[in-house]
Structure formats: structure tokens, C-alpha cells
Short mmCIF file of C-alpha atoms and ligand atoms in Angstrom, two decimals:
data_model
loop_
_atom_site.label_atom_id
_atom_site.label_comp_id
_atom_site.label_asym_id
_atom_site.label_seq_id
_atom_site.Cartn_x
_atom_site.Cartn_y
_atom_site.Cartn_z
CA MET A 1 -11.63 -40.56 53.10
CA ALA A 2 -12.73 -43.89 51.77
CA GLU A 3 -13.77 -46.57 54.34
CA VAL A 4 -12.35 -50.01 55.08
CA VAL A 5 -14.60 -52.61 56.66
CA VAL A 6 -12.79 -54.67 59.40
CA TRP A 7 -14.50 -57.81 60.82
CA VAL A 8 -13.70 -58.04 64.56
CA ASP A 9 -13.23 -61.30 66.29
CA HIS A 10 -13.86 -61.07 70.11
CA ALA A 11 -15.10 -63.10 73.10
CA GLY A 12 -17.62 -61.17 75.15
CA GLY A 13 -16.33 -57.88 74.01
CA VAL A 14 -12.53 -58.77 74.44
CA VAL A 15 -11.04 -58.11 71.02
CA ALA A 16 -8.63 -60.74 69.65
CA LYS A 17 -5.16 -59.36 68.93
CA PRO A 18 -5.32 -60.10 65.10
CA SER A 19 -8.33 -57.94 64.80
CA LEU A 20 -6.34 -54.97 66.25
CA GLU A 21 -3.60 -55.92 63.65
CA LEU A 22 -6.22 -55.60 60.95
CA LEU A 23 -6.95 -51.96 62.05
CA THR A 24 -3.22 -51.12 61.50
CA VAL A 25 -3.52 -52.61 58.03
CA ALA A 26 -6.94 -50.81 57.35
CA ARG A 27 -5.50 -47.45 58.24
CA ARG A 28 -3.13 -47.65 55.26
CA LEU A 29 -6.10 -47.97 52.91
CA GLY A 30 -8.67 -45.57 54.50
CA ASP A 31 -10.77 -45.01 57.52
CA PRO A 32 -11.48 -48.26 59.39
CA VAL A 33 -15.04 -49.11 60.09
CA ALA A 34 -15.11 -51.93 62.67
CA VAL A 35 -17.90 -54.49 62.64
CA VAL A 36 -18.43 -56.46 65.89
CA ALA A 37 -21.33 -58.91 66.39
CA GLY A 38 -22.37 -61.07 69.26
CA GLU A 39 -22.82 -60.96 73.01
CA GLY A 40 -20.85 -58.10 74.60
CA ALA A 41 -20.05 -56.56 71.16
CA ALA A 42 -20.68 -52.96 72.45
CA GLY A 43 -17.92 -53.55 75.06
CA ALA A 44 -15.33 -53.80 72.24
CA ALA A 45 -16.07 -50.28 71.00
CA GLY A 46 -13.47 -48.47 73.32
CA VAL A 47 -10.49 -50.54 72.29
CA LEU A 48 -11.49 -50.40 68.70
CA GLY A 49 -11.65 -46.59 68.82
CA GLU A 50 -8.30 -46.49 70.53
CA HIS A 51 -6.78 -48.50 67.62
CA GLY A 52 -8.13 -46.44 64.77
CA ALA A 53 -11.84 -47.41 64.15
CA VAL A 54 -13.57 -44.27 62.98
CA ARG A 55 -16.96 -46.04 63.24
CA VAL A 56 -17.92 -49.18 65.24
CA LEU A 57 -20.95 -51.07 63.82
CA VAL A 58 -22.40 -53.13 66.63
CA SER A 59 -24.97 -55.98 66.55
CA GLU A 60 -25.63 -58.02 69.68
CA ALA A 61 -28.42 -60.29 68.56
CA PRO A 62 -28.48 -63.79 70.11
CA GLU A 63 -28.29 -65.48 66.73
CA TYR A 64 -24.49 -65.11 66.53
CA GLY A 65 -24.07 -67.28 69.57
CA GLU A 66 -26.96 -69.74 68.73
CA PHE A 67 -26.02 -70.60 65.15
CA LEU A 68 -22.88 -71.27 63.15
CA VAL A 69 -21.26 -68.55 60.85
CA VAL A 70 -24.10 -67.40 58.55
CA PRO A 71 -25.48 -64.81 60.91
CA LYS A 72 -22.05 -63.33 61.05
CA VAL A 73 -21.97 -63.24 57.22
CA ASP A 74 -25.31 -61.50 57.30
CA ALA A 75 -23.87 -58.97 59.75
CA LEU A 76 -20.80 -58.28 57.52
CA ALA A 77 -22.91 -58.05 54.47
CA ALA A 78 -25.18 -55.60 56.25
CA ALA A 79 -22.07 -53.49 57.12
CA VAL A 80 -20.76 -53.48 53.72
CA GLY A 81 -24.16 -52.27 52.58
CA ALA A 82 -24.30 -49.58 55.25
CA VAL A 83 -20.82 -48.30 54.42
CA GLY A 84 -21.69 -48.23 50.55
CA VAL A 85 -18.63 -49.07 48.63
CA PRO A 86 -15.71 -49.72 50.96
CA VAL A 87 -12.15 -49.88 49.69
CA ALA A 88 -11.88 -53.37 51.16
CA VAL A 89 -13.29 -55.85 53.58
CA LEU A 90 -10.51 -57.25 55.95
CA VAL A 91 -11.08 -60.52 57.93
CA SER A 92 -8.47 -62.35 60.00
CA SER A 93 -7.38 -65.76 58.89
CA GLY A 94 -8.61 -68.72 60.81
CA GLY A 95 -11.19 -71.36 60.14
CA GLU A 96 -14.22 -69.17 60.89
CA GLY A 97 -12.74 -66.07 59.28
CA ARG A 98 -11.92 -67.73 56.02
CA GLU A 99 -15.55 -69.17 55.92
CA ILE A 100 -17.11 -65.81 56.68
CA ALA A 101 -14.96 -64.01 54.09
CA ALA A 102 -15.54 -66.60 51.37
CA ARG A 103 -19.38 -66.61 51.88
CA LEU A 104 -19.32 -62.84 51.76
CA ALA A 105 -17.31 -62.76 48.63
CA VAL A 106 -19.83 -65.23 46.98
CA ARG A 107 -22.78 -63.11 48.07
CA THR A 108 -21.31 -59.86 46.87
CA GLY A 109 -19.88 -61.27 43.71
CA SER A 110 -16.47 -60.07 44.86
CA GLY A 111 -12.85 -61.31 44.46
CA ILE A 112 -11.17 -62.71 47.46
CA VAL A 113 -7.60 -63.21 48.51
CA THR A 114 -6.90 -65.54 51.37
CA ASP A 115 -4.04 -65.82 53.84
CA ALA A 116 -2.32 -62.55 52.93
CA VAL A 117 0.86 -61.96 54.86
CA ASP A 118 0.70 -58.19 54.26
CA VAL A 119 -1.48 -55.70 52.40
CA GLU A 120 0.11 -52.86 50.50
CA VAL A 121 -1.44 -49.74 49.04
CA GLY A 122 -1.52 -50.02 45.08
CA ALA A 123 -0.79 -47.19 42.71
CA ASP A 124 -4.46 -46.28 42.71
CA GLY A 125 -4.77 -46.38 46.45
CA GLY A 126 -6.49 -49.79 46.47
CA PRO A 127 -5.27 -52.83 48.15
CA VAL A 128 -2.59 -55.20 47.01
CA ALA A 129 -2.46 -58.44 48.91
CA VAL A 130 0.95 -60.07 49.60
CA GLN A 131 0.87 -63.80 49.81
CA SER A 132 3.53 -66.36 50.49
CA VAL A 133 2.73 -69.48 48.32
CA PHE A 134 3.97 -72.95 47.51
CA ALA A 135 5.32 -73.55 50.99
CA ALA A 136 6.70 -69.90 50.88
CA SER A 137 8.81 -70.60 47.80
CA PHE A 138 7.26 -67.63 46.07
CA THR A 139 5.81 -64.24 47.18
CA THR A 140 2.80 -63.03 45.05
CA ARG A 141 1.10 -59.69 44.92
CA SER A 142 -2.50 -59.83 43.90
CA ARG A 143 -5.28 -57.32 43.30
CA VAL A 144 -8.97 -58.08 43.31
CA THR A 145 -10.45 -57.00 39.93
CA ARG A 146 -14.20 -57.48 40.64
CA GLY A 147 -16.39 -56.12 43.46
CA VAL A 148 -15.29 -55.01 46.85
CA PRO A 149 -11.96 -56.75 47.67
CA VAL A 150 -12.29 -59.23 50.41
CA ILE A 151 -8.96 -59.84 52.00
CA VAL A 152 -8.24 -62.48 54.58
CA VAL A 153 -5.05 -61.59 56.51
CA LYS A 154 -2.89 -63.84 58.57
CA PRO A 155 -2.17 -62.97 62.26
CA ASN A 156 1.10 -61.12 62.93
CA ALA A 157 1.08 -59.51 59.46
CA ALA A 158 1.08 -56.08 61.13
CA PRO A 159 1.87 -54.65 64.48
CA VAL A 160 -0.94 -53.54 66.91
CA GLU A 161 -0.65 -49.78 67.03
CA ALA A 162 -2.63 -47.30 69.22
CA ALA A 163 -4.13 -44.63 67.00
CA PRO A 164 -7.05 -42.84 68.68
CA ALA A 165 -10.07 -42.26 66.47
CA ALA A 166 -13.63 -41.34 66.91
CA GLY A 167 -14.85 -44.95 67.44
CA ALA A 168 -18.40 -43.66 66.97
CA VAL A 169 -20.76 -46.53 67.95
CA GLU A 170 -23.69 -47.18 65.72
CA ASN A 171 -26.17 -49.90 65.82
CA LEU A 172 -26.10 -52.20 62.78
CA ASP A 173 -29.41 -53.45 61.48
CA VAL A 174 -29.20 -56.99 60.41
CA VAL A 175 -31.91 -59.08 58.72
CA PHE A 176 -30.94 -62.79 59.18
CA SER A 177 -31.17 -64.89 56.01
CA PRO A 178 -33.07 -68.25 56.07
CA ALA A 179 -29.68 -69.97 55.85
CA ALA A 180 -28.61 -68.44 59.08
CA VAL A 181 -30.63 -70.70 61.27
CA CYS A 182 -29.79 -74.01 59.47
CA ALA A 183 -26.96 -75.17 61.83
CA ARG A 184 -27.42 -74.64 65.54
CA VAL A 185 -24.62 -74.73 68.08
CA VAL A 186 -25.62 -77.40 70.67
CA GLU A 187 -22.67 -76.94 73.01
CA CYS A 188 -19.80 -74.59 73.40
CA ALA A 189 -16.99 -75.38 75.89
CA GLY A 190 -14.13 -72.94 76.65
CA ARG A 191 -10.62 -74.31 76.02
CA GLU A 192 -8.73 -75.12 79.23
CA ALA A 193 -6.49 -72.21 79.75
CA SER A 194 -2.77 -72.92 79.63
CA GLY A 195 -1.66 -69.45 80.42
CA ARG A 196 0.12 -69.35 76.99
CA PRO A 197 -1.02 -67.50 73.90
CA GLU A 198 -3.17 -69.06 71.18
CA LEU A 199 -0.95 -70.96 68.82
CA THR A 200 -2.13 -69.22 65.59
CA GLU A 201 -2.04 -65.73 67.02
CA ALA A 202 1.24 -66.00 68.99
CA ALA A 203 4.14 -63.60 68.17
CA VAL A 204 6.56 -66.36 69.31
CA VAL A 205 6.10 -70.09 68.83
CA VAL A 206 8.54 -72.77 70.15
CA SER A 207 7.93 -76.12 68.52
CA GLY A 208 9.24 -79.55 69.32
CA GLY A 209 9.53 -82.65 67.03
CA ARG A 210 10.57 -86.23 67.21
CA GLY A 211 13.98 -85.10 68.40
CA VAL A 212 12.43 -84.09 71.74
CA GLY A 213 12.31 -87.83 72.37
CA GLY A 214 9.22 -88.25 74.59
CA ALA A 215 6.12 -86.62 76.17
CA GLU A 216 7.86 -85.87 79.38
CA ASN A 217 10.72 -84.15 77.45
CA PHE A 218 8.37 -81.59 76.17
CA ALA A 219 9.00 -79.75 79.39
CA VAL A 220 12.12 -78.27 78.00
CA VAL A 221 10.08 -76.94 75.12
CA GLU A 222 7.49 -75.57 77.42
CA ALA A 223 10.06 -73.93 79.65
CA LEU A 224 11.56 -72.04 76.74
CA ALA A 225 8.07 -71.03 75.59
CA ASP A 226 7.24 -69.70 79.03
CA ALA A 227 10.44 -67.75 79.27
CA LEU A 228 9.61 -66.08 75.91
CA GLY A 229 5.77 -65.75 76.49
CA ALA A 230 5.35 -68.11 73.57
CA ALA A 231 2.97 -70.73 72.32
CA VAL A 232 4.03 -74.36 72.06
CA GLY A 233 3.81 -76.13 68.73
CA ALA A 234 4.71 -79.63 67.63
CA SER A 235 5.46 -81.52 64.50
CA ARG A 236 3.13 -84.29 63.38
CA ALA A 237 5.65 -86.97 64.36
CA ALA A 238 5.62 -85.70 67.93
CA VAL A 239 1.83 -85.46 67.96
CA ASP A 240 1.28 -88.86 66.44
CA ALA A 241 3.50 -90.35 68.95
CA GLY A 242 1.16 -88.95 71.63
CA TRP A 243 3.79 -86.62 73.10
CA TYR A 244 1.70 -83.45 72.62
CA PRO A 245 -1.96 -82.74 71.83
CA HIS A 246 -3.14 -82.70 68.23
CA SER A 247 -4.44 -79.23 68.63
CA HIS A 248 -0.72 -78.08 68.75
CA GLN A 249 0.33 -79.64 65.47
CA VAL A 250 1.94 -77.11 63.03
CA GLY A 251 1.94 -77.95 59.34
CA GLN A 252 -0.03 -78.77 56.25
CA THR A 253 -2.52 -80.92 58.12
CA GLY A 254 -2.09 -78.96 61.31
CA LYS A 255 -2.27 -75.25 62.16
CA SER A 256 -0.68 -72.59 60.04
CA VAL A 257 1.34 -70.10 62.05
CA SER A 258 3.12 -66.90 61.13
CA PRO A 259 4.82 -65.54 64.31
CA GLN A 260 7.58 -62.94 64.57
CA LEU A 261 9.88 -65.78 65.83
CA TYR A 262 9.53 -69.50 65.30
CA ILE A 263 11.96 -71.83 67.18
CA ALA A 264 11.97 -75.40 65.73
CA SER A 265 13.61 -77.88 68.07
CA GLY A 266 14.33 -81.46 67.04
CA ILE A 267 12.39 -81.01 63.75
CA SER A 268 13.85 -82.00 60.51
CA GLY A 269 11.93 -79.62 58.31
CA ALA A 270 9.76 -81.93 56.18
CA ILE A 271 7.80 -80.02 53.45
CA GLN A 272 4.58 -80.71 55.26
CA HIS A 273 5.84 -78.94 58.47
CA ARG A 274 7.29 -76.06 56.52
CA ALA A 275 3.96 -75.46 54.81
CA GLY A 276 2.61 -74.37 58.28
CA MET A 277 5.38 -72.23 59.54
CA GLN A 278 7.52 -70.92 56.67
CA THR A 279 5.99 -67.49 56.67
CA SER A 280 7.36 -66.84 60.17
CA LYS A 281 9.36 -63.70 60.16
CA THR A 282 12.43 -65.08 61.92
CA ILE A 283 13.13 -68.83 62.00
CA VAL A 284 15.56 -70.54 64.44
CA ALA A 285 16.31 -74.25 64.49
CA ILE A 286 18.08 -76.41 66.91
CA ASN A 287 19.00 -79.80 65.48
CA LYS A 288 21.93 -82.11 66.11
CA ASP A 289 22.12 -83.00 62.42
CA PRO A 290 23.97 -80.45 60.48
CA GLU A 291 22.40 -81.97 57.22
CA ALA A 292 18.74 -81.52 58.53
CA PRO A 293 16.68 -79.78 55.76
CA ILE A 294 15.29 -77.33 58.32
CA PHE A 295 18.68 -75.59 58.16
CA ASP A 296 17.95 -74.58 54.50
CA LEU A 297 15.25 -72.07 55.58
CA VAL A 298 16.44 -70.80 58.95
CA ASP A 299 17.69 -67.29 59.91
CA TYR A 300 19.72 -68.77 62.66
CA GLY A 301 20.67 -72.47 63.15
CA VAL A 302 22.15 -74.15 66.11
CA ILE A 303 23.77 -77.50 65.58
CA GLY A 304 23.44 -79.27 68.90
CA ASP A 305 21.45 -81.47 71.29
CA LEU A 306 18.22 -79.69 72.16
CA HIS A 307 18.36 -81.14 75.62
CA THR A 308 21.61 -79.07 76.20
CA VAL A 309 20.70 -76.15 74.11
CA LEU A 310 17.13 -75.38 75.24
CA PRO A 311 17.75 -75.37 79.05
CA GLN A 312 20.79 -73.02 78.54
CA LEU A 313 18.70 -70.69 76.39
CA THR A 314 15.85 -70.75 78.85
CA ASP A 315 18.14 -70.01 81.84
CA ASP A 316 19.81 -67.24 79.97
CA ILE A 317 16.57 -65.54 78.98
CA ASN A 318 15.18 -65.87 82.56
CA HIS A 319 18.48 -64.57 83.96
CA ARG A 320 18.37 -61.38 81.58
CA LYS A 321 14.60 -60.87 82.37
CA ASN A 322 15.41 -60.79 86.10
C1 FAD B 1 -0.19 -85.86 53.95
C2 FAD B 1 0.80 -85.58 55.02
C3 FAD B 1 0.59 -84.44 55.78
C4 FAD B 1 1.43 -84.23 56.84
N1 FAD B 1 1.23 -83.06 57.64
C5 FAD B 1 2.17 -82.72 58.60
C6 FAD B 1 1.93 -81.57 59.40
O1 FAD B 1 0.97 -80.90 59.28
N2 FAD B 1 2.94 -81.26 60.27
C7 FAD B 1 4.16 -81.88 60.34
O2 FAD B 1 4.94 -81.57 61.17
N3 FAD B 1 4.30 -82.99 59.62
C8 FAD B 1 3.35 -83.47 58.79
N4 FAD B 1 3.55 -84.55 57.94
C9 FAD B 1 4.75 -85.41 58.39
C10 FAD B 1 6.03 -84.99 57.86
O3 FAD B 1 6.24 -85.56 56.53
C11 FAD B 1 7.18 -85.43 58.67
O4 FAD B 1 7.12 -86.85 58.86
C12 FAD B 1 7.18 -84.79 60.05
O5 FAD B 1 7.14 -83.47 59.92
C13 FAD B 1 8.58 -85.22 60.79
O6 FAD B 1 8.49 -84.65 62.05
P1 FAD B 1 9.88 -84.34 62.84
O7 FAD B 1 10.61 -83.32 62.02
O8 FAD B 1 9.50 -84.00 64.21
O9 FAD B 1 10.55 -85.78 62.85
P2 FAD B 1 11.83 -86.33 62.07
O10 FAD B 1 11.71 -86.14 60.63
O11 FAD B 1 12.03 -87.66 62.50
O12 FAD B 1 13.06 -85.33 62.52
C14 FAD B 1 13.53 -85.28 63.83
C15 FAD B 1 14.65 -84.43 63.87
O13 FAD B 1 15.17 -84.14 65.18
C16 FAD B 1 16.55 -84.22 65.15
N5 FAD B 1 16.98 -84.70 66.48
C17 FAD B 1 16.91 -85.88 67.02
N6 FAD B 1 17.31 -85.90 68.29
C18 FAD B 1 17.70 -84.62 68.60
C19 FAD B 1 18.25 -83.94 69.72
N7 FAD B 1 18.46 -84.56 70.88
N8 FAD B 1 18.54 -82.66 69.60
C20 FAD B 1 18.31 -81.93 68.42
N9 FAD B 1 17.84 -82.54 67.39
C21 FAD B 1 17.57 -83.82 67.38
C22 FAD B 1 16.95 -85.16 64.07
O14 FAD B 1 18.21 -84.83 63.52
C23 FAD B 1 15.86 -84.84 63.05
O15 FAD B 1 16.32 -83.86 62.11
C24 FAD B 1 2.71 -84.94 56.99
C25 FAD B 1 2.92 -86.06 56.13
C26 FAD B 1 2.01 -86.33 55.16
C27 FAD B 1 2.35 -87.39 54.27
#
């Protein structure tokens, strides 16, 4: 069967959830070949095999941690060379993923599709990338017509599914290019753990906007997020007011999220906010203004004061969980 190269994001061998989702997508197209580079990479092999990787190409050179993304591009290019002519190369969307994929596409003279919300199998068995564009006003289906298709897939595009496979571990020989050592990482500090999932990867996101009314009031948003095991997002108005950290901003100039469930509370639904969340599978809004534009795109809308609605919802969820 044809092989599909999957770039794996991991931290010390702990595989990021979107990379496991990529293995689900890859299995539709062929046999997944996982590429995992960096410190602890070999430790990822077990879980990759359990999720369908037929082969796991491993490179643990120190360069991946010492320099920015180019060594990883070298590794992915080496993997594509080792496979021969893969059906596709799949990379998770995110700042680093998009850069790795774009650099690979330039090097290999291939077409690239970014931020796919799904990947389908075309009539010839090749990949057709589904994108949601113009603030999700249109859905497009695109095929790459030159080279090995490089497709960058958004988190939550597919479920994580166990699918035991050989997971045969192979050492990947990588020769680093001169460009690989041009930008050295001088410091790397771990993010303070909040106990909540990473915003861009979370299956559920609860966001607050100006309607929350103050930094201290974000506690009601956080309480609902914790009841649902969700990440917390915020509109730019809330972030600019200093009520929540900038790293949580969702939107055109913030983070792009695509969860299974997005709950917008006290957010009007400005186009710049929609641009970052409109591909969410199910959208719920709580807003006291029935004319708020957010209601134009929701699956479920609650007209009401979020300070009444959110605590009731949180209590009910916690009650049902117990
Ligand atoms: C170049 C550019 C880039 C931008 N990028 C982003 C971006 O990335 N992300 C982003 O979010 N915005 C972005 N914006 C800003 C955007 O245009 C809006 O100003 C912003 O999204 C508004 O945030 P909001 O919905 O929280 O506030 P508002 O528009 O003020 O809406 C607040 C809503 O809360 C409701 N409300 C008030 N009190 C309550 C209550 N007690 N209970 C329930 N509902 C209540 C109101 O009815 C209202 O609908 C950008 C703007 C520009 C120009």
C-alpha cells in the first residue's frame, strides 16, 4: 500500500494529540509513516504504533533542540526521500507546523494546502484537502497538482482512533543543511501549567468577551471550562482590557481554534473574532442582546445574562458528572 508521511509533534516523546489525529487522516490515504525528531523521539514509537503508524522514523540529534525549525525540515525532507514517493505529507497546523510544511514544499517543488479542516480521498485515491475560507463563508476542496502533496491539517479535524500497526522503528539518517544552524535557540522556558488543555488543540473552548465585564468575572468562564475540561479563550476586547492574557486571544490577530464545541459568552461576533473560531464544529453563544451578530452563526443561542447562565450551566454539568 502507498505510504503517507506524518510529521509528529512531541515533547520528550509525549505525542501531541493533533499528531495522533493526523494518523487517523493518514490511514484513509495509505500506510502512515510517522517521523519523529528530537530528544526522547524514540519514546513516542509505542503510541504511534498503537495509532496506526506502520513505520516510525526516528532521529534524536541535538540540533532539533538547539536550533529553530530548519533541522526539522531537514529531517522531514530526509523522511520523504527515505519513503520514495509518498501519497502525501501531513503536518499539524500551528506556527511551527506551517513553517516546516512551507519550507518542505519549497524544497521539494511541491504544492501545499494549509489549514485543512478535513482530508478526503479523491477519485484516484489521492488526497483532497477541505478548507473553510473567507471566515468560513465558503468550503473549498483542493488537490495538489505538483509534487508530493504537503497538507497542513487543523487540530480536531479527525478523531484520535486506536489502530494497532507494526510501528517498526527505524533510524532516520539526517544530514543537516548549512541553513539549519543559522538561528540558535538561546532559551526555552516551559509554559506555566494551568491544568487546562492547550487552546489551539482543545476539543472544547469556552471564551469570554467584553460582556464578561472584568478580569475577576472571568472566574465564571473558567468554572464552566473546568466543568467541561475545556480551554479558555477571550475576545480581543477582553484581552485589550487586560482581563485575560493575550495568549488566549481567539481571532484574526489571535489564535485560530477549531474545537468540537465553542462557547462564546459575552462576545458580539465581530468578523475578526469569527475568523478564528468559525470552523468550530458546534457553536454556542450566550449574549443578552438578541440582535448580536454572533447569533447568525451559532448552532445554539442563549439570550441571557452570562452571569446567570454560565453558573447555572456549570452547576448542572457538575451535578450530572457527579
Ligand atoms: C485589525 C483587527 C484585528 C482584530 N483581531 C481580533 C481578534 O483576533 N479577535 C477578536 O476577538 N477581535 C479582534 N478584533 C476586534 C473586533 O473587531 C471586536 O472589536 C472584538 O472582537 C469585540 O470583542 P467583544 O465581542 O468581546 O466585545 P463587544 O463587541 O463589545 O461585544 C460584547 C458583547 O457582550 C454582550 N454582553 C454584554 N454584557 C453581557 C452579559 N452580562 N451577558 C451576556 N452578554 C453580554 C453584548 O451584548 C455584546 O454583544 C480586531 C479588530 C481589528 C481592527
